Amino acid sequence: MTVCEYSPGLEGIPAAQSSISYVDGKNGILEYRGIRIEELAVKSTFLETAYLLIWGKLPTQDELSEFETDILYHRRIKYSIRDMMKCFPETGHPMDALQTSAAALGLFYARRALDDPTYIRQAVVRLLAKIPTMVAAFKLMRKGNDPVQPNDDLGYSANFLYMLTERPPDPLAARIFDVCLTLHAEHTINASTFSAMVTASTLTDPYAVVASAVGTLAGPLHGGANEEVLVMLEEIGSKENVLPYVEKCIANKHKIMGFGHRVYKVKDPRATILQSLAQELFAATGYDDYYDIAVELENVIAEKLGSKGIYPNVDFYSGLVYRKLGIPNDLFTPVFAIARVAGWLAHWKEQLAVNRIFRPTQVYQGEHNLPYIPIEARVVAIDSNGNK
Ligand code: ACO
C-alpha cells in the first residue's frame, strides 16, 4: 500500500473507482455515464437520467415505462410517517425534516438484502418516489395543512410541483423543474456522495445511506449554498451595491455564496444551463430584478477573483429558477436532495459490488504517555485576558 501525504479535505485523493460520472474542471465538462450534461438536459428526463446513472445504461422504452410506473405506484407515504412528520417543529429546517423522514423509511422497510437485485430495485424506487412526497408534505404540514396526495395523472416533476403548490403546474414550469433535477442528479464524489459511500461501506440499509447524505448536503458549503445565494442577493439589493459588497467580502475573507468549486476552475456547466433556464422562465412568466444583480455579481467576481478560478457554481442560478417556480427558499436544498438521491443510489449500487469499509488513517498530532491527573489536582488554565 502506498502511503499518501496528508491532504486537507482529501483534495486530490482518489477514494473510489467509478464509471458513473466525470468532471473536467478545467474545461467545464460534466458527463453522466459518458453522456454530456448539455445533451441530457435537452433530450432526457430526470427519471430516465436516474435510470442511466443507477443501472449504467439508457433504458429501452419498456424499461423506462416500467420504472416510471413503479415510481408512480410508490409515491405515497404511510400515514404513520405523515403522523410522525406532524410532530416535527414547524420552525425546523426542511432538510432536517427530510433527513429524519428518510431515515424513518428504514424502520418501515427494514429488510436488508444487499445481494438481492429485487431489494435493491425496490429501495431505489421507494427512495426516488417518496422523497419528493415527504418534502412537499412537510412544506404544507408545518403550516398546519394536510399534505396533498400524489396525482397519478402527473409525471414525476409536475406531480412534485402540484403537491407543493396545490395546483397543477404549467407544462413549461414542470419541464424546467425536471431539467433542474437532471442537472443536480449526480456529481462524482462530492461531500454528500462521499458521506453516502462511507455509510454504505458498512453495509447498512439504503435509507441510512440517503439520510446521512442528506445531512451532509444541508451545509452552506455544499447544497445549502443555493438558499444562501438568494439571501445574499436580497442583502445586496441593487446592481450599484455589487462592487462594494464584493470588495468587502474579499477584504474580510468572506466566501461569496454560489461561487467557487473544488473541481471546477471555470464556470460550472450546470450554472450555464440554469442561467438559460432562468431566462426562458422569465421570458414566459415575468422578469426578476434579482437576475440583474446576479449577472453583475458574476461579472465583478470574474474580474476580481477569476484569476483564482472562482466562477458561478450550480447553486448560483438555481435559486432564481426555483423562486420563479414558487418554491420557498428553505426548500431549495431539499429539492437538490430530491435530484441527488439518484447519484447517491448509483454510488451505493456501484460500491456494493466491490465494497470495502472506509477506514482512512490520520496524522496524530497529540502527546503520548501523559499521566492521569486526579480531578481534585487539576488546575483551571486562565489566559492573558483572564478567561478560563
Ligand atoms: N468567494 C470568495 N473566495 C473564494 C470562494 C468564494 N465563494 N471560494 C473560494 N475562494 C477563494 C478562497 O478564499 C481561497 O483563496 P486563497 O487561496 O487566497 O486563500 C481560494 O479561493 C481557494 O478556496 P478554498 O476554500 O480553499 O477552496 P475549496 O476547494 O476548499 O472550497 C468551496 C470549495 C467550499 C465550494 C468554496 O469555493 C466555497 O466555500 N464556496 C462558497 C459556498 C458554495 O457556493 N458552495 C457550493 C459549492 S457547489 C456544491 O456543493 C453543490
mmCIF file of N, CA, C and O in Angstrom, residues 292-377:
data_model
loop_
_atom_site.group_PDB
_atom_site.id
_atom_site.type_symbol
_atom_site.label_atom_id
_atom_site.label_comp_id
_atom_site.label_asym_id
_atom_site.label_seq_id
_atom_site.Cartn_x
_atom_site.Cartn_y
_atom_site.Cartn_z
ATOM 1 N N ASP A 292 -30.604 40.681 -12.573
ATOM 2 C CA ASP A 292 -29.612 41.696 -12.960
ATOM 3 C C ASP A 292 -28.499 41.792 -11.919
ATOM 4 O O ASP A 292 -27.331 41.950 -12.257
ATOM 5 N N ILE A 293 -28.885 41.693 -10.662
ATOM 6 C CA ILE A 293 -27.872 41.750 -9.586
ATOM 7 C C ILE A 293 -26.949 40.540 -9.713
ATOM 8 O O ILE A 293 -25.729 40.650 -9.588
ATOM 9 N N ALA A 294 -27.567 39.376 -10.004
ATOM 10 C CA ALA A 294 -26.776 38.144 -10.121
ATOM 11 C C ALA A 294 -25.766 38.250 -11.275
ATOM 12 O O ALA A 294 -24.602 37.889 -11.129
ATOM 13 N N VAL A 295 -26.224 38.780 -12.409
ATOM 14 C CA VAL A 295 -25.318 38.889 -13.566
ATOM 15 C C VAL A 295 -24.182 39.866 -13.254
ATOM 16 O O VAL A 295 -23.009 39.605 -13.560
ATOM 17 N N GLU A 296 -24.518 40.967 -12.600
ATOM 18 C CA GLU A 296 -23.481 41.942 -12.232
ATOM 19 C C GLU A 296 -22.476 41.300 -11.260
ATOM 20 O O GLU A 296 -21.268 41.484 -11.377
ATOM 21 N N LEU A 297 -23.013 40.515 -10.339
ATOM 22 C CA LEU A 297 -22.140 39.830 -9.371
ATOM 23 C C LEU A 297 -21.194 38.875 -10.096
ATOM 24 O O LEU A 297 -19.985 38.823 -9.802
ATOM 25 N N GLU A 298 -21.733 38.150 -11.052
ATOM 26 C CA GLU A 298 -20.889 37.228 -11.820
ATOM 27 C C GLU A 298 -19.776 38.003 -12.526
ATOM 28 O O GLU A 298 -18.608 37.582 -12.511
ATOM 29 N N ASN A 299 -20.109 39.163 -13.127
ATOM 30 C CA ASN A 299 -19.106 39.952 -13.847
ATOM 31 C C ASN A 299 -18.026 40.485 -12.909
ATOM 32 O O ASN A 299 -16.836 40.389 -13.198
ATOM 33 N N VAL A 300 -18.465 41.020 -11.765
ATOM 34 C CA VAL A 300 -17.498 41.612 -10.821
ATOM 35 C C VAL A 300 -16.584 40.518 -10.264
ATOM 36 O O VAL A 300 -15.370 40.701 -10.151
ATOM 37 N N ILE A 301 -17.162 39.374 -9.968
ATOM 38 C CA ILE A 301 -16.333 38.298 -9.396
ATOM 39 C C ILE A 301 -15.365 37.752 -10.448
ATOM 40 O O ILE A 301 -14.216 37.428 -10.132
ATOM 41 N N ALA A 302 -15.799 37.690 -11.699
ATOM 42 C CA ALA A 302 -14.872 37.239 -12.763
ATOM 43 C C ALA A 302 -13.662 38.180 -12.808
ATOM 44 O O ALA A 302 -12.518 37.735 -12.954
ATOM 45 N N GLU A 303 -13.928 39.464 -12.647
ATOM 46 C CA GLU A 303 -12.838 40.442 -12.707
ATOM 47 C C GLU A 303 -11.941 40.341 -11.473
ATOM 48 O O GLU A 303 -10.724 40.340 -11.567
ATOM 49 N N LYS A 304 -12.564 40.202 -10.302
ATOM 50 C CA LYS A 304 -11.794 40.254 -9.048
ATOM 51 C C LYS A 304 -11.201 38.909 -8.656
ATOM 52 O O LYS A 304 -10.147 38.847 -8.038
ATOM 53 N N LEU A 305 -11.922 37.815 -8.949
ATOM 54 C CA LEU A 305 -11.478 36.505 -8.450
ATOM 55 C C LEU A 305 -11.296 35.461 -9.561
ATOM 56 O O LEU A 305 -10.940 34.320 -9.266
ATOM 57 N N GLY A 306 -11.518 35.887 -10.806
ATOM 58 C CA GLY A 306 -11.391 34.945 -11.918
ATOM 59 C C GLY A 306 -10.004 34.315 -11.984
ATOM 60 O O GLY A 306 -9.862 33.130 -12.313
ATOM 61 N N SER A 307 -8.978 35.083 -11.606
ATOM 62 C CA SER A 307 -7.611 34.545 -11.676
ATOM 63 C C SER A 307 -7.426 33.379 -10.703
ATOM 64 O O SER A 307 -6.542 32.554 -10.880
ATOM 65 N N LYS A 308 -8.270 33.308 -9.683
ATOM 66 C CA LYS A 308 -8.191 32.174 -8.729
ATOM 67 C C LYS A 308 -9.109 31.033 -9.161
ATOM 68 O O LYS A 308 -9.280 30.054 -8.425
ATOM 69 N N GLY A 309 -9.775 31.187 -10.287
ATOM 70 C CA GLY A 309 -10.689 30.136 -10.760
ATOM 71 C C GLY A 309 -12.017 30.158 -10.026
ATOM 72 O O GLY A 309 -12.683 29.125 -9.890
ATOM 73 N N ILE A 310 -12.431 31.329 -9.551
ATOM 74 C CA ILE A 310 -13.712 31.431 -8.830
ATOM 75 C C ILE A 310 -14.784 31.926 -9.798
ATOM 76 O O ILE A 310 -14.774 33.091 -10.215
ATOM 77 N N TYR A 311 -15.704 31.028 -10.132
ATOM 78 C CA TYR A 311 -16.800 31.319 -11.074
ATOM 79 C C TYR A 311 -18.099 30.742 -10.500
ATOM 80 O O TYR A 311 -18.045 29.957 -9.543
ATOM 81 N N PRO A 312 -19.247 31.070 -11.091
ATOM 82 C CA PRO A 312 -20.506 30.526 -10.545
ATOM 83 C C PRO A 312 -20.524 29.000 -10.543
ATOM 84 O O PRO A 312 -20.081 28.363 -11.508
ATOM 85 N N ASN A 313 -21.035 28.455 -9.457
ATOM 86 C CA ASN A 313 -21.251 27.004 -9.395
ATOM 87 C C ASN A 313 -22.751 26.718 -9.561
ATOM 88 O O ASN A 313 -23.548 27.641 -9.759
ATOM 89 N N VAL A 314 -23.120 25.454 -9.444
ATOM 90 C CA VAL A 314 -24.514 25.035 -9.710
ATOM 91 C C VAL A 314 -25.530 25.770 -8.837
ATOM 92 O O VAL A 314 -26.681 25.955 -9.218
ATOM 93 N N ASP A 315 -25.082 26.206 -7.654
ATOM 94 C CA ASP A 315 -26.021 26.823 -6.719
ATOM 95 C C ASP A 315 -26.327 28.274 -7.032
ATOM 96 O O ASP A 315 -27.207 28.866 -6.405
ATOM 97 N N PHE A 316 -25.583 28.886 -7.970
ATOM 98 C CA PHE A 316 -25.745 30.330 -8.144
ATOM 99 C C PHE A 316 -27.059 30.715 -8.806
ATOM 100 O O PHE A 316 -27.767 31.592 -8.326
ATOM 101 N N TYR A 317 -27.414 30.070 -9.906
ATOM 102 C CA TYR A 317 -28.643 30.472 -10.612
ATOM 103 C C TYR A 317 -29.856 29.609 -10.257
ATOM 104 O O TYR A 317 -30.979 29.929 -10.634
ATOM 105 N N SER A 318 -29.627 28.501 -9.553
ATOM 106 C CA SER A 318 -30.766 27.596 -9.297
ATOM 107 C C SER A 318 -31.845 28.272 -8.449
ATOM 108 O O SER A 318 -33.037 28.109 -8.714
ATOM 109 N N GLY A 319 -31.445 29.058 -7.452
ATOM 110 C CA GLY A 319 -32.419 29.693 -6.564
ATOM 111 C C GLY A 319 -33.351 30.634 -7.316
ATOM 112 O O GLY A 319 -34.550 30.706 -7.014
ATOM 113 N N LEU A 320 -32.795 31.342 -8.315
ATOM 114 C CA LEU A 320 -33.636 32.270 -9.093
ATOM 115 C C LEU A 320 -34.701 31.498 -9.871
ATOM 116 O O LEU A 320 -35.838 31.947 -10.006
ATOM 117 N N VAL A 321 -34.306 30.324 -10.375
ATOM 118 C CA VAL A 321 -35.274 29.488 -11.100
ATOM 119 C C VAL A 321 -36.331 28.971 -10.120
ATOM 120 O O VAL A 321 -37.539 29.067 -10.374
ATOM 121 N N TYR A 322 -35.881 28.447 -8.988
ATOM 122 C CA TYR A 322 -36.821 27.843 -8.034
ATOM 123 C C TYR A 322 -37.808 28.885 -7.506
ATOM 124 O O TYR A 322 -38.984 28.606 -7.311
ATOM 125 N N ARG A 323 -37.291 30.094 -7.254
ATOM 126 C CA ARG A 323 -38.169 31.160 -6.759
ATOM 127 C C ARG A 323 -39.297 31.433 -7.750
ATOM 128 O O ARG A 323 -40.451 31.579 -7.380
ATOM 129 N N LYS A 324 -38.925 31.464 -9.017
ATOM 130 C CA LYS A 324 -39.931 31.738 -10.050
ATOM 131 C C LYS A 324 -40.939 30.588 -10.145
ATOM 132 O O LYS A 324 -42.077 30.774 -10.558
ATOM 133 N N LEU A 325 -40.505 29.388 -9.791
ATOM 134 C CA LEU A 325 -41.408 28.227 -9.832
ATOM 135 C C LEU A 325 -42.289 28.154 -8.579
ATOM 136 O O LEU A 325 -43.081 27.223 -8.428
ATOM 137 N N GLY A 326 -42.129 29.117 -7.680
ATOM 138 C CA GLY A 326 -42.966 29.152 -6.471
ATOM 139 C C GLY A 326 -42.455 28.271 -5.345
ATOM 140 O O GLY A 326 -43.208 27.914 -4.436
ATOM 141 N N ILE A 327 -41.158 27.936 -5.405
ATOM 142 C CA ILE A 327 -40.591 27.084 -4.350
ATOM 143 C C ILE A 327 -39.989 27.997 -3.278
ATOM 144 O O ILE A 327 -39.177 28.876 -3.603
ATOM 145 N N PRO A 328 -40.376 27.824 -2.002
ATOM 146 C CA PRO A 328 -39.814 28.693 -0.965
ATOM 147 C C PRO A 328 -38.303 28.472 -0.778
ATOM 148 O O PRO A 328 -37.808 27.358 -1.004
ATOM 149 N N ASN A 329 -37.618 29.537 -0.330
ATOM 150 C CA ASN A 329 -36.139 29.484 -0.180
ATOM 151 C C ASN A 329 -35.637 28.259 0.578
ATOM 152 O O ASN A 329 -34.657 27.635 0.171
ATOM 153 N N ASP A 330 -36.299 27.945 1.690
ATOM 154 C CA ASP A 330 -35.728 26.868 2.506
ATOM 155 C C ASP A 330 -36.042 25.476 1.948
ATOM 156 O O ASP A 330 -35.655 24.461 2.548
ATOM 157 N N LEU A 331 -36.697 25.438 0.789
ATOM 158 C CA LEU A 331 -36.894 24.149 0.111
ATOM 159 C C LEU A 331 -35.893 23.948 -1.037
ATOM 160 O O LEU A 331 -35.893 22.897 -1.685
ATOM 161 N N PHE A 332 -35.045 24.947 -1.271
ATOM 162 C CA PHE A 332 -34.088 24.808 -2.387
ATOM 163 C C PHE A 332 -33.164 23.597 -2.165
ATOM 164 O O PHE A 332 -32.896 22.828 -3.087
ATOM 165 N N THR A 333 -32.656 23.463 -0.947
ATOM 166 C CA THR A 333 -31.719 22.348 -0.707
ATOM 167 C C THR A 333 -32.452 20.999 -0.683
ATOM 168 O O THR A 333 -31.951 20.025 -1.256
ATOM 169 N N PRO A 334 -33.640 20.894 -0.084
ATOM 170 C CA PRO A 334 -34.389 19.638 -0.234
ATOM 171 C C PRO A 334 -34.657 19.271 -1.699
ATOM 172 O O PRO A 334 -34.640 18.094 -2.067
ATOM 173 N N VAL A 335 -34.894 20.282 -2.549
ATOM 174 C CA VAL A 335 -35.101 19.998 -3.977
ATOM 175 C C VAL A 335 -33.804 19.424 -4.575
ATOM 176 O O VAL A 335 -33.829 18.484 -5.381
ATOM 177 N N PHE A 336 -32.692 19.968 -4.156
ATOM 178 C CA PHE A 336 -31.390 19.427 -4.570
ATOM 179 C C PHE A 336 -31.317 17.946 -4.153
ATOM 180 O O PHE A 336 -30.922 17.068 -4.937
ATOM 181 N N ALA A 337 -31.753 17.667 -2.937
ATOM 182 C CA ALA A 337 -31.695 16.282 -2.436
ATOM 183 C C ALA A 337 -32.597 15.348 -3.243
ATOM 184 O O ALA A 337 -32.234 14.194 -3.499
ATOM 185 N N ILE A 338 -33.774 15.851 -3.658
ATOM 186 C CA ILE A 338 -34.688 15.027 -4.472
ATOM 187 C C ILE A 338 -33.942 14.527 -5.708
ATOM 188 O O ILE A 338 -34.060 13.367 -6.109
ATOM 189 N N ALA A 339 -33.152 15.427 -6.302
ATOM 190 C CA ALA A 339 -32.400 15.055 -7.503
ATOM 191 C C ALA A 339 -31.203 14.164 -7.173
ATOM 192 O O ALA A 339 -30.971 13.132 -7.807
ATOM 193 N N ARG A 340 -30.447 14.569 -6.155
ATOM 194 C CA ARG A 340 -29.172 13.903 -5.896
ATOM 195 C C ARG A 340 -29.345 12.494 -5.347
ATOM 196 O O ARG A 340 -28.403 11.688 -5.358
ATOM 197 N N VAL A 341 -30.537 12.170 -4.890
ATOM 198 C CA VAL A 341 -30.741 10.804 -4.409
ATOM 199 C C VAL A 341 -30.416 9.807 -5.528
ATOM 200 O O VAL A 341 -29.920 8.701 -5.268
ATOM 201 N N ALA A 342 -30.602 10.227 -6.783
ATOM 202 C CA ALA A 342 -30.255 9.344 -7.909
ATOM 203 C C ALA A 342 -28.747 9.049 -7.899
ATOM 204 O O ALA A 342 -28.327 7.887 -8.027
ATOM 205 N N GLY A 343 -27.949 10.082 -7.743
ATOM 206 C CA GLY A 343 -26.489 9.899 -7.716
ATOM 207 C C GLY A 343 -26.043 9.097 -6.502
ATOM 208 O O GLY A 343 -25.204 8.198 -6.599
ATOM 209 N N TRP A 344 -26.622 9.414 -5.344
ATOM 210 C CA TRP A 344 -26.236 8.674 -4.129
ATOM 211 C C TRP A 344 -26.522 7.185 -4.311
ATOM 212 O O TRP A 344 -25.703 6.341 -3.945
ATOM 213 N N LEU A 345 -27.691 6.887 -4.875
ATOM 214 C CA LEU A 345 -28.057 5.472 -5.041
ATOM 215 C C LEU A 345 -27.208 4.797 -6.110
ATOM 216 O O LEU A 345 -26.893 3.605 -6.001
ATOM 217 N N ALA A 346 -26.815 5.553 -7.130
ATOM 218 C CA ALA A 346 -25.925 4.982 -8.155
ATOM 219 C C ALA A 346 -24.586 4.584 -7.511
ATOM 220 O O ALA A 346 -24.058 3.490 -7.764
ATOM 221 N N HIS A 347 -24.070 5.451 -6.654
ATOM 222 C CA HIS A 347 -22.794 5.128 -5.987
ATOM 223 C C HIS A 347 -22.980 3.982 -4.993
ATOM 224 O O HIS A 347 -22.083 3.137 -4.843
ATOM 225 N N TRP A 348 -24.102 3.969 -4.322
ATOM 226 C CA TRP A 348 -24.390 2.869 -3.373
ATOM 227 C C TRP A 348 -24.366 1.535 -4.121
ATOM 228 O O TRP A 348 -23.691 0.585 -3.726
ATOM 229 N N LYS A 349 -25.087 1.503 -5.243
ATOM 230 C CA LYS A 349 -25.196 0.253 -6.005
ATOM 231 C C LYS A 349 -23.829 -0.134 -6.597
ATOM 232 O O LYS A 349 -23.428 -1.300 -6.539
ATOM 233 N N GLU A 350 -23.120 0.847 -7.114
ATOM 234 C CA GLU A 350 -21.803 0.551 -7.692
ATOM 235 C C GLU A 350 -20.857 0.016 -6.620
ATOM 236 O O GLU A 350 -20.117 -0.953 -6.838
ATOM 237 N N GLN A 351 -20.917 0.632 -5.452
ATOM 238 C CA GLN A 351 -19.984 0.249 -4.397
ATOM 239 C C GLN A 351 -20.275 -1.123 -3.813
ATOM 240 O O GLN A 351 -19.352 -1.839 -3.397
ATOM 241 N N LEU A 352 -21.558 -1.492 -3.788
ATOM 242 C CA LEU A 352 -21.909 -2.800 -3.215
ATOM 243 C C LEU A 352 -21.168 -3.936 -3.922
ATOM 244 O O LEU A 352 -20.838 -4.956 -3.311
ATOM 245 N N ALA A 353 -20.896 -3.742 -5.207
ATOM 246 C CA ALA A 353 -20.255 -4.808 -5.992
ATOM 247 C C ALA A 353 -18.788 -5.004 -5.609
ATOM 248 O O ALA A 353 -18.223 -6.075 -5.872
ATOM 249 N N VAL A 354 -18.172 -3.987 -5.035
ATOM 250 C CA VAL A 354 -16.723 -4.071 -4.755
ATOM 251 C C VAL A 354 -16.428 -3.532 -3.362
ATOM 252 O O VAL A 354 -15.382 -2.935 -3.119
ATOM 253 N N ASN A 355 -17.374 -3.726 -2.448
ATOM 254 C CA ASN A 355 -17.296 -2.964 -1.193
ATOM 255 C C ASN A 355 -16.096 -3.306 -0.323
ATOM 256 O O ASN A 355 -15.717 -4.460 -0.159
ATOM 257 N N ARG A 356 -15.502 -2.263 0.237
ATOM 258 C CA ARG A 356 -14.543 -2.409 1.330
ATOM 259 C C ARG A 356 -14.829 -1.262 2.297
ATOM 260 O O ARG A 356 -14.945 -0.110 1.852
ATOM 261 N N ILE A 357 -14.962 -1.550 3.571
ATOM 262 C CA ILE A 357 -15.337 -0.497 4.514
ATOM 263 C C ILE A 357 -14.320 0.642 4.479
ATOM 264 O O ILE A 357 -13.109 0.398 4.389
ATOM 265 N N PHE A 358 -14.829 1.882 4.479
ATOM 266 C CA PHE A 358 -13.928 3.035 4.501
ATOM 267 C C PHE A 358 -13.308 3.150 5.884
ATOM 268 O O PHE A 358 -13.997 3.178 6.899
ATOM 269 N N ARG A 359 -12.011 3.209 5.889
ATOM 270 C CA ARG A 359 -11.318 3.372 7.165
ATOM 271 C C ARG A 359 -9.989 4.054 6.856
ATOM 272 O O ARG A 359 -8.939 3.402 6.777
ATOM 273 N N PRO A 360 -10.033 5.396 6.630
ATOM 274 C CA PRO A 360 -8.782 6.093 6.346
ATOM 275 C C PRO A 360 -7.911 6.185 7.600
ATOM 276 O O PRO A 360 -8.314 5.724 8.672
ATOM 277 N N THR A 361 -6.772 6.763 7.437
ATOM 278 C CA THR A 361 -5.900 6.927 8.596
ATOM 279 C C THR A 361 -5.825 8.411 8.956
ATOM 280 O O THR A 361 -6.474 9.243 8.322
ATOM 281 N N GLN A 362 -5.074 8.740 9.982
ATOM 282 C CA GLN A 362 -4.936 10.133 10.400
ATOM 283 C C GLN A 362 -3.477 10.405 10.753
ATOM 284 O O GLN A 362 -2.701 9.474 10.927
ATOM 285 N N VAL A 363 -3.165 11.680 10.835
ATOM 286 C CA VAL A 363 -1.815 12.052 11.271
ATOM 287 C C VAL A 363 -1.961 12.531 12.711
ATOM 288 O O VAL A 363 -2.470 13.633 12.943
ATOM 289 N N TYR A 364 -1.587 11.686 13.664
ATOM 290 C CA TYR A 364 -1.780 12.035 15.078
ATOM 291 C C TYR A 364 -0.856 13.164 15.476
ATOM 292 O O TYR A 364 0.344 13.133 15.189
ATOM 293 N N GLN A 365 -1.425 14.183 16.123
ATOM 294 C CA GLN A 365 -0.603 15.330 16.500
ATOM 295 C C GLN A 365 -0.629 15.601 17.997
ATOM 296 O O GLN A 365 -0.181 16.644 18.447
ATOM 297 N N GLY A 366 -1.177 14.662 18.751
ATOM 298 C CA GLY A 366 -1.254 14.865 20.203
ATOM 299 C C GLY A 366 0.002 14.359 20.902
ATOM 300 O O GLY A 366 1.011 14.034 20.265
ATOM 301 N N GLU A 367 -0.115 14.286 22.233
ATOM 302 C CA GLU A 367 1.043 13.866 23.025
ATOM 303 C C GLU A 367 0.915 12.380 23.379
ATOM 304 O O GLU A 367 -0.098 11.752 23.064
ATOM 305 N N HIS A 368 1.940 11.869 24.038
ATOM 306 C CA HIS A 368 1.947 10.451 24.433
ATOM 307 C C HIS A 368 2.321 10.322 25.912
ATOM 308 O O HIS A 368 3.008 11.191 26.471
ATOM 309 N N ASN A 369 1.913 9.215 26.486
ATOM 310 C CA ASN A 369 2.361 8.816 27.827
ATOM 311 C C ASN A 369 2.150 9.876 28.896
ATOM 312 O O ASN A 369 3.002 10.068 29.761
ATOM 313 N N LEU A 370 1.039 10.615 28.825
ATOM 314 C CA LEU A 370 0.763 11.621 29.850
ATOM 315 C C LEU A 370 0.214 10.926 31.097
ATOM 316 O O LEU A 370 -0.469 9.898 30.983
ATOM 317 N N PRO A 371 0.468 11.498 32.275
ATOM 318 C CA PRO A 371 -0.094 10.890 33.495
ATOM 319 C C PRO A 371 -1.575 11.209 33.612
ATOM 320 O O PRO A 371 -2.031 12.222 33.073
ATOM 321 N N TYR A 372 -2.339 10.376 34.273
ATOM 322 C CA TYR A 372 -3.749 10.672 34.574
ATOM 323 C C TYR A 372 -3.779 11.526 35.841
ATOM 324 O O TYR A 372 -3.298 11.097 36.892
ATOM 325 N N ILE A 373 -4.318 12.771 35.763
ATOM 326 C CA ILE A 373 -4.328 13.662 36.928
ATOM 327 C C ILE A 373 -5.660 13.513 37.659
ATOM 328 O O ILE A 373 -6.723 13.685 37.038
ATOM 329 N N PRO A 374 -5.654 13.206 38.945
ATOM 330 C CA PRO A 374 -6.920 13.093 39.694
ATOM 331 C C PRO A 374 -7.688 14.415 39.636
ATOM 332 O O PRO A 374 -7.068 15.486 39.577
ATOM 333 N N ILE A 375 -9.016 14.357 39.667
ATOM 334 C CA ILE A 375 -9.837 15.559 39.416
ATOM 335 C C ILE A 375 -9.543 16.680 40.401
ATOM 336 O O ILE A 375 -9.511 17.859 40.036
ATOM 337 N N GLU A 376 -9.263 16.318 41.685
ATOM 338 C CA GLU A 376 -9.048 17.366 42.677
ATOM 339 C C GLU A 376 -7.700 18.067 42.477
ATOM 340 O O GLU A 376 -7.475 19.159 42.994
ATOM 341 N N ALA A 377 -6.827 17.465 41.687
ATOM 342 C CA ALA A 377 -5.498 18.069 41.484
ATOM 343 C C ALA A 377 -5.425 18.872 40.188
ATOM 344 O O ALA A 377 -4.407 19.458 39.862
#
